[in-house]
PDB file of C-alpha atoms in Angstrom:
ATOM      1  CA  THR A   1      24.300 -28.926  -7.647  1.00 66.00           C
ATOM      2  CA  ASN A   2      23.015 -29.598  -4.163  1.00 67.00           C
ATOM      3  CA  LYS A   3      23.671 -26.016  -3.043  1.00 67.00           C
ATOM      4  CA  ARG A   4      21.520 -24.691  -5.873  1.00 63.00           C
ATOM      5  CA  TYR A   5      18.628 -26.995  -4.894  1.00 57.00           C
ATOM      6  CA  PHE A   6      19.063 -26.055  -1.257  1.00 53.00           C
ATOM      7  CA  ASP A   7      19.016 -22.334  -2.128  1.00 56.00           C
ATOM      8  CA  PHE A   8      15.913 -22.905  -4.251  1.00 52.00           C
ATOM      9  CA  ALA A   9      14.182 -24.706  -1.359  1.00 55.00           C
ATOM     10  CA  VAL A  10      15.118 -21.980   1.126  1.00 51.00           C
ATOM     11  CA  ASP A  11      13.874 -19.291  -1.269  1.00 52.00           C
ATOM     12  CA  GLY A  12      10.584 -21.166  -1.710  1.00 50.00           C
ATOM     13  CA  ALA A  13      10.186 -21.589   2.042  1.00 51.00           C
ATOM     14  CA  GLU A  14      10.803 -17.858   2.614  1.00 56.00           C
ATOM     15  CA  ARG A  15       8.223 -16.937  -0.033  1.00 50.00           C
ATOM     16  CA  MET A  16       5.724 -19.375   1.522  1.00 46.00           C
ATOM     17  CA  LYS A  17       6.345 -17.891   4.988  1.00 49.00           C
ATOM     18  CA  LYS A  18       5.707 -14.380   3.653  1.00 51.00           C
ATOM     19  CA  LEU A  19       2.606 -15.544   1.802  1.00 44.00           C
ATOM     20  CA  ILE A  20       1.135 -17.222   4.892  1.00 46.00           C
ATOM     21  CA  SER A  21       1.897 -14.135   6.985  1.00 48.00           C
ATOM     22  CA  ASN A  22       0.165 -11.909   4.426  1.00 43.00           C
ATOM     23  CA  LEU A  23      -2.823 -14.247   4.189  1.00 45.00           C
ATOM     24  CA  LEU A  24      -3.232 -14.142   7.959  1.00 49.00           C
ATOM     25  CA  GLU A  25      -3.053 -10.359   7.819  1.00 51.00           C
ATOM     26  CA  TYR A  26      -5.691 -10.327   5.065  1.00 43.00           C
ATOM     27  CA  SER A  27      -8.005 -12.630   7.007  1.00 47.00           C
ATOM     28  CA  ARG A  28      -7.762 -10.512  10.159  1.00 52.00           C
ATOM     29  CA  VAL A  29      -8.937  -7.306   8.454  1.00 56.00           C
ATOM     30  CA  GLY A  30     -12.569  -6.706   9.247  1.00 57.00           C
ATOM     31  CA  ASN A  31     -12.982  -9.352  11.926  1.00 56.00           C
ATOM     32  CA  ASN A  32     -15.017  -6.785  13.915  1.00 56.00           C
ATOM     33  CA  LYS A  33     -12.746  -7.025  16.958  1.00 63.00           C
ATOM     34  CA  ASP A  34     -11.085  -3.731  16.125  1.00 70.00           C
ATOM     35  CA  ILE A  35     -12.429  -0.581  17.724  1.00 84.00           C
ATOM     36  CA  THR A  36     -12.829   2.762  15.992  1.00 84.00           C
ATOM     37  CA  THR A  37     -11.207   5.696  17.747  1.00 90.00           C
ATOM     38  CA  GLU A  38     -10.224   9.228  16.881  1.00 93.00           C
ATOM     39  CA  VAL A  39      -7.236   8.663  14.588  1.00 93.00           C
ATOM     40  CA  ASN A  40      -4.743  11.400  13.788  1.00 96.00           C
ATOM     41  CA  PHE A  41      -3.863  10.537  10.189  1.00 97.00           C
ATOM     42  CA  GLN A  42      -0.887  12.935  10.296  1.00 97.00           C
ATOM     43  CA  GLU A  43       0.642  10.935  13.162  1.00 95.00           C
ATOM     44  CA  VAL A  44      -0.128   7.635  11.429  1.00 94.00           C
ATOM     45  CA  VAL A  45       1.744   8.720   8.287  1.00 96.00           C
ATOM     46  CA  GLN A  46       4.696   9.961  10.374  1.00 95.00           C
ATOM     47  CA  THR A  47       4.836   6.542  12.077  1.00 94.00           C
ATOM     48  CA  VAL A  48       4.772   4.813   8.690  1.00 92.00           C
ATOM     49  CA  LYS A  49       7.567   7.087   7.442  1.00 94.00           C
ATOM     50  CA  GLN A  50       9.651   6.055  10.466  1.00 93.00           C
ATOM     51  CA  LEU A  51       8.940   2.361   9.797  1.00 91.00           C
ATOM     52  CA  LEU A  52       9.997   2.808   6.161  1.00 91.00           C
ATOM     53  CA  GLU A  53      12.935   5.106   6.938  1.00 92.00           C
ATOM     54  CA  LEU A  54      15.589   2.669   5.691  1.00 92.00           C
ATOM     55  CA  ASN A  55      13.746   2.214   2.398  1.00 89.00           C
ATOM     56  CA  ILE A  56      13.243   5.973   2.081  1.00 93.00           C
ATOM     57  CA  GLN A  57      16.951   6.584   2.643  1.00 93.00           C
ATOM     58  CA  GLU A  58      18.046   3.800   0.263  1.00 92.00           C
ATOM     59  CA  THR A  59      15.954   5.200  -2.583  1.00 92.00           C
ATOM     60  CA  GLY A  60      16.602   8.869  -1.705  1.00 94.00           C
ATOM     61  CA  ALA A  61      12.834   9.351  -1.749  1.00 94.00           C
ATOM     62  CA  ARG A  62      11.247  12.688  -1.009  1.00 95.00           C
ATOM     63  CA  VAL A  63       8.004  12.209   0.909  1.00 95.00           C
ATOM     64  CA  ILE A  64       5.767  15.268   1.255  1.00 96.00           C
ATOM     65  CA  VAL A  65       2.852  15.022   3.669  1.00 97.00           C
ATOM     66  CA  HIS A  66       0.181  17.706   3.549  1.00 97.00           C
ATOM     67  CA  ASP A  67      -2.220  18.372   6.427  1.00 96.00           C
ATOM     68  CA  LEU A  68      -4.239  15.284   7.261  1.00 97.00           C
ATOM     69  CA  PRO A  69      -7.347  15.153   9.460  1.00 96.00           C
ATOM     70  CA  VAL A  70      -8.307  13.446  12.691  1.00 95.00           C
ATOM     71  CA  ILE A  71     -11.292  11.178  12.053  1.00 94.00           C
ATOM     72  CA  ARG A  72     -12.870   8.048  13.528  1.00 93.00           C
ATOM     73  CA  ALA A  73     -11.245   4.921  12.146  1.00 93.00           C
ATOM     74  CA  ILE A  74      -9.462   1.734  13.149  1.00 88.00           C
ATOM     75  CA  GLN A  75      -5.909   2.941  13.780  1.00 89.00           C
ATOM     76  CA  PRO A  76      -3.914  -0.269  13.085  1.00 88.00           C
ATOM     77  CA  GLN A  77      -5.752  -0.766   9.814  1.00 89.00           C
ATOM     78  CA  ILE A  78      -5.194   2.818   8.714  1.00 92.00           C
ATOM     79  CA  GLN A  79      -1.492   2.418   9.478  1.00 90.00           C
ATOM     80  CA  GLN A  80      -1.397  -0.796   7.418  1.00 90.00           C
ATOM     81  CA  LEU A  81      -3.212   0.965   4.565  1.00 93.00           C
ATOM     82  CA  PHE A  82      -0.695   3.811   4.386  1.00 95.00           C
ATOM     83  CA  GLN A  83       2.230   1.448   4.896  1.00 92.00           C
ATOM     84  CA  ASN A  84       1.156  -0.725   1.947  1.00 91.00           C
ATOM     85  CA  LEU A  85       0.529   2.217  -0.371  1.00 93.00           C
ATOM     86  CA  ILE A  86       3.712   4.124   0.512  1.00 94.00           C
ATOM     87  CA  SER A  87       5.749   0.897   0.296  1.00 91.00           C
ATOM     88  CA  ASN A  88       4.408   0.355  -3.217  1.00 89.00           C
ATOM     89  CA  SER A  89       5.420   3.885  -4.195  1.00 91.00           C
ATOM     90  CA  LEU A  90       8.934   3.155  -2.943  1.00 91.00           C
ATOM     91  CA  LYS A  91       9.087  -0.306  -4.547  1.00 87.00           C
ATOM     92  CA  TYR A  92       7.799   0.633  -8.003  1.00 78.00           C
ATOM     93  CA  HIS A  93       9.926   3.719  -8.508  1.00 82.00           C
ATOM     94  CA  SER A  94      11.355   4.684 -11.876  1.00 82.00           C
ATOM     95  CA  ASP A  95      14.921   5.756 -12.650  1.00 85.00           C
ATOM     96  CA  GLN A  96      14.085   9.104 -11.049  1.00 89.00           C
ATOM     97  CA  VAL A  97      14.414   9.749  -7.338  1.00 92.00           C
ATOM     98  CA  PRO A  98      11.043   8.753  -5.836  1.00 93.00           C
ATOM     99  CA  HIS A  99       8.785  11.691  -5.092  1.00 95.00           C
ATOM    100  CA  ILE A 100       5.739  10.780  -3.004  1.00 96.00           C
ATOM    101  CA  GLU A 101       3.004  13.222  -2.073  1.00 97.00           C
ATOM    102  CA  ILE A 102       0.310  12.413   0.488  1.00 97.00           C
ATOM    103  CA  GLY A 103      -2.717  14.571   1.092  1.00 97.00           C
ATOM    104  CA  CYS A 104      -6.424  14.791   1.662  1.00 97.00           C
ATOM    105  CA  THR A 105      -9.414  16.680   0.313  1.00 96.00           C
ATOM    106  CA  PRO A 106     -12.601  17.040   2.374  1.00 94.00           C
ATOM    107  CA  ARG A 107     -15.624  15.804   0.423  1.00 92.00           C
ATOM    108  CA  ASP A 108     -19.299  15.660   1.312  1.00 90.00           C
ATOM    109  CA  LYS A 109     -19.432  13.355   4.389  1.00 92.00           C
ATOM    110  CA  ALA A 110     -16.002  11.852   3.664  1.00 94.00           C
ATOM    111  CA  TYR A 111     -12.321  12.596   3.277  1.00 97.00           C
ATOM    112  CA  GLU A 112     -10.597  11.716   0.016  1.00 97.00           C
ATOM    113  CA  PHE A 113      -6.943  10.775   0.557  1.00 97.00           C
ATOM    114  CA  TYR A 114      -4.284  10.425  -2.114  1.00 97.00           C
ATOM    115  CA  ILE A 115      -0.812   8.957  -2.361  1.00 96.00           C
ATOM    116  CA  LYS A 116       0.822  10.225  -5.553  1.00 96.00           C
ATOM    117  CA  ASP A 117       4.195   9.104  -6.902  1.00 93.00           C
ATOM    118  CA  ASN A 118       6.427   9.528  -9.939  1.00 94.00           C
ATOM    119  CA  GLY A 119       7.051   5.793 -10.310  1.00 90.00           C
ATOM    120  CA  ILE A 120       6.768   3.349 -13.198  1.00 85.00           C
ATOM    121  CA  GLY A 121       2.985   3.700 -13.433  1.00 85.00           C
ATOM    122  CA  ILE A 122       0.272   1.159 -14.212  1.00 79.00           C
ATOM    123  CA  ASP A 123      -1.436   0.489 -17.517  1.00 79.00           C
ATOM    124  CA  PRO A 124      -5.154   1.379 -17.141  1.00 80.00           C
ATOM    125  CA  GLN A 125      -6.159  -2.082 -18.408  1.00 81.00           C
ATOM    126  CA  TYR A 126      -4.901  -3.497 -15.081  1.00 73.00           C
ATOM    127  CA  PHE A 127      -6.694  -1.090 -12.726  1.00 69.00           C
ATOM    128  CA  ASP A 128      -9.349  -3.607 -11.632  1.00 78.00           C
ATOM    129  CA  ARG A 129      -6.910  -6.504 -11.451  1.00 71.00           C
ATOM    130  CA  ILE A 130      -4.455  -4.903  -9.005  1.00 70.00           C
ATOM    131  CA  PHE A 131      -6.931  -4.992  -6.116  1.00 63.00           C
ATOM    132  CA  VAL A 132      -7.643  -8.730  -6.528  1.00 66.00           C
ATOM    133  CA  ILE A 133      -5.780 -11.037  -4.163  1.00 55.00           C
ATOM    134  CA  PHE A 134      -2.713 -12.759  -5.698  1.00 46.00           C
ATOM    135  CA  GLN A 135      -2.855 -10.636  -8.855  1.00 51.00           C
ATOM    136  CA  ARG A 136       0.636  -9.471  -9.656  1.00 45.00           C
ATOM    137  CA  LEU A 137       1.601  -7.397 -12.683  1.00 48.00           C
ATOM    138  CA  HIS A 138       5.311  -8.127 -12.428  1.00 43.00           C
ATOM    139  CA  ASN A 139       7.512 -11.183 -12.209  1.00 46.00           C
ATOM    140  CA  ARG A 140       8.716 -11.783  -8.638  1.00 47.00           C
ATOM    141  CA  ASN A 141      12.303 -11.510  -9.960  1.00 47.00           C
ATOM    142  CA  GLU A 142      11.555  -7.904 -10.946  1.00 48.00           C
ATOM    143  CA  TYR A 143       9.666  -6.874  -7.807  1.00 41.00           C
ATOM    144  CA  SER A 144       9.179  -8.774  -4.556  1.00 46.00           C
ATOM    145  CA  GLY A 145       5.771  -9.313  -3.012  1.00 46.00           C
ATOM    146  CA  THR A 146       2.911 -11.756  -2.735  1.00 47.00           C
ATOM    147  CA  GLY A 147       0.123  -9.909  -4.550  1.00 61.00           C
ATOM    148  CA  ILE A 148      -1.875  -9.358  -1.365  1.00 70.00           C
ATOM    149  CA  GLY A 149      -0.975  -5.783  -0.341  1.00 77.00           C
ATOM    150  CA  LEU A 150      -3.504  -3.891  -2.463  1.00 84.00           C
ATOM    151  CA  SER A 151      -6.255  -6.404  -1.719  1.00 84.00           C
ATOM    152  CA  ILE A 152      -5.627  -5.717   1.986  1.00 84.00           C
ATOM    153  CA  CYS A 153      -5.907  -1.989   1.240  1.00 88.00           C
ATOM    154  CA  LYS A 154      -9.233  -2.524  -0.532  1.00 91.00           C
ATOM    155  CA  LYS A 155     -10.570  -4.640   2.346  1.00 88.00           C
ATOM    156  CA  ILE A 156      -9.536  -1.987   4.902  1.00 89.00           C
ATOM    157  CA  VAL A 157     -11.117   0.871   2.953  1.00 92.00           C
ATOM    158  CA  LYS A 158     -14.345  -1.071   2.285  1.00 92.00           C
ATOM    159  CA  GLY A 159     -14.490  -2.032   5.969  1.00 89.00           C
ATOM    160  CA  HIS A 160     -14.405   1.667   6.812  1.00 90.00           C
ATOM    161  CA  GLY A 161     -17.264   2.346   4.368  1.00 93.00           C
ATOM    162  CA  GLY A 162     -15.069   3.972   1.741  1.00 95.00           C
ATOM    163  CA  LYS A 163     -13.789   3.187  -1.728  1.00 94.00           C
ATOM    164  CA  ILE A 164     -10.338   2.951  -3.294  1.00 91.00           C
ATOM    165  CA  TRP A 165      -9.214   3.525  -6.867  1.00 92.00           C
ATOM    166  CA  VAL A 166      -6.151   4.353  -8.906  1.00 90.00           C
ATOM    167  CA  GLU A 167      -5.194   6.760 -11.685  1.00 88.00           C
ATOM    168  CA  SER A 168      -2.020   6.106 -13.632  1.00 88.00           C
ATOM    169  CA  GLN A 169      -0.264   5.788 -16.949  1.00 84.00           C
ATOM    170  CA  PRO A 170       2.869   3.716 -17.632  1.00 84.00           C
ATOM    171  CA  GLY A 171       5.955   5.847 -17.082  1.00 85.00           C
ATOM    172  CA  GLN A 172       3.988   8.710 -15.549  1.00 87.00           C
ATOM    173  CA  GLY A 173       3.549   7.684 -11.934  1.00 91.00           C
ATOM    174  CA  THR A 174       0.543   6.528  -9.994  1.00 91.00           C
ATOM    175  CA  THR A 175      -1.991   8.115  -7.680  1.00 93.00           C
ATOM    176  CA  PHE A 176      -3.996   5.940  -5.316  1.00 93.00           C
ATOM    177  CA  TYR A 177      -7.141   7.521  -3.926  1.00 95.00           C
ATOM    178  CA  PHE A 178      -9.339   6.289  -1.105  1.00 96.00           C
ATOM    179  CA  THR A 179     -12.204   7.727   0.895  1.00 96.00           C
ATOM    180  CA  ILE A 180     -12.961   7.360   4.578  1.00 94.00           C
ATOM    181  CA  PRO A 181     -16.388   8.602   5.758  1.00 93.00           C
ATOM    182  CA  ASN A 182     -16.337  11.406   8.293  1.00 86.00           C
ATOM    183  CA  ILE A 183     -18.693   9.943  10.883  1.00 71.00           C
TER     184      ILE A 183
END
């Protein structure tokens, strides 16, 4: 029917709009116009929690934030980084109530951050693939998204001189780690 084709076209247009928006966001990361400042990571995560409050309430998620440092970084990018990672923890939750833990360990000349969840997990064979732009592990009917979020995270972390990686097993949750140098 015509309504079905119209709905299909509208859905496609909405997905295209989101994709273009995410591509613009990806292209802006690391354009060297951003300035590093002293960033309170604790405050950044609290801001992200407020932005995701509706999602947190809808899922009943429990988000635990341990002490996080103040270090030199690009604040909007750090906020985007945490927002993408916490959003993924909320999106890819299992049948259990989402439990998300965020913390940091000081390392030699860097801080190692983690975002740990009890979600659906990721098969280790896909660890490299998830950080590549447009690489999705799930059908868009299962989980929304454009496949750009984690590639943005990688670009942000690399731009700060750090690295990002994941540890996970299917059905056992996921922990994303990233380092930010303490300069």
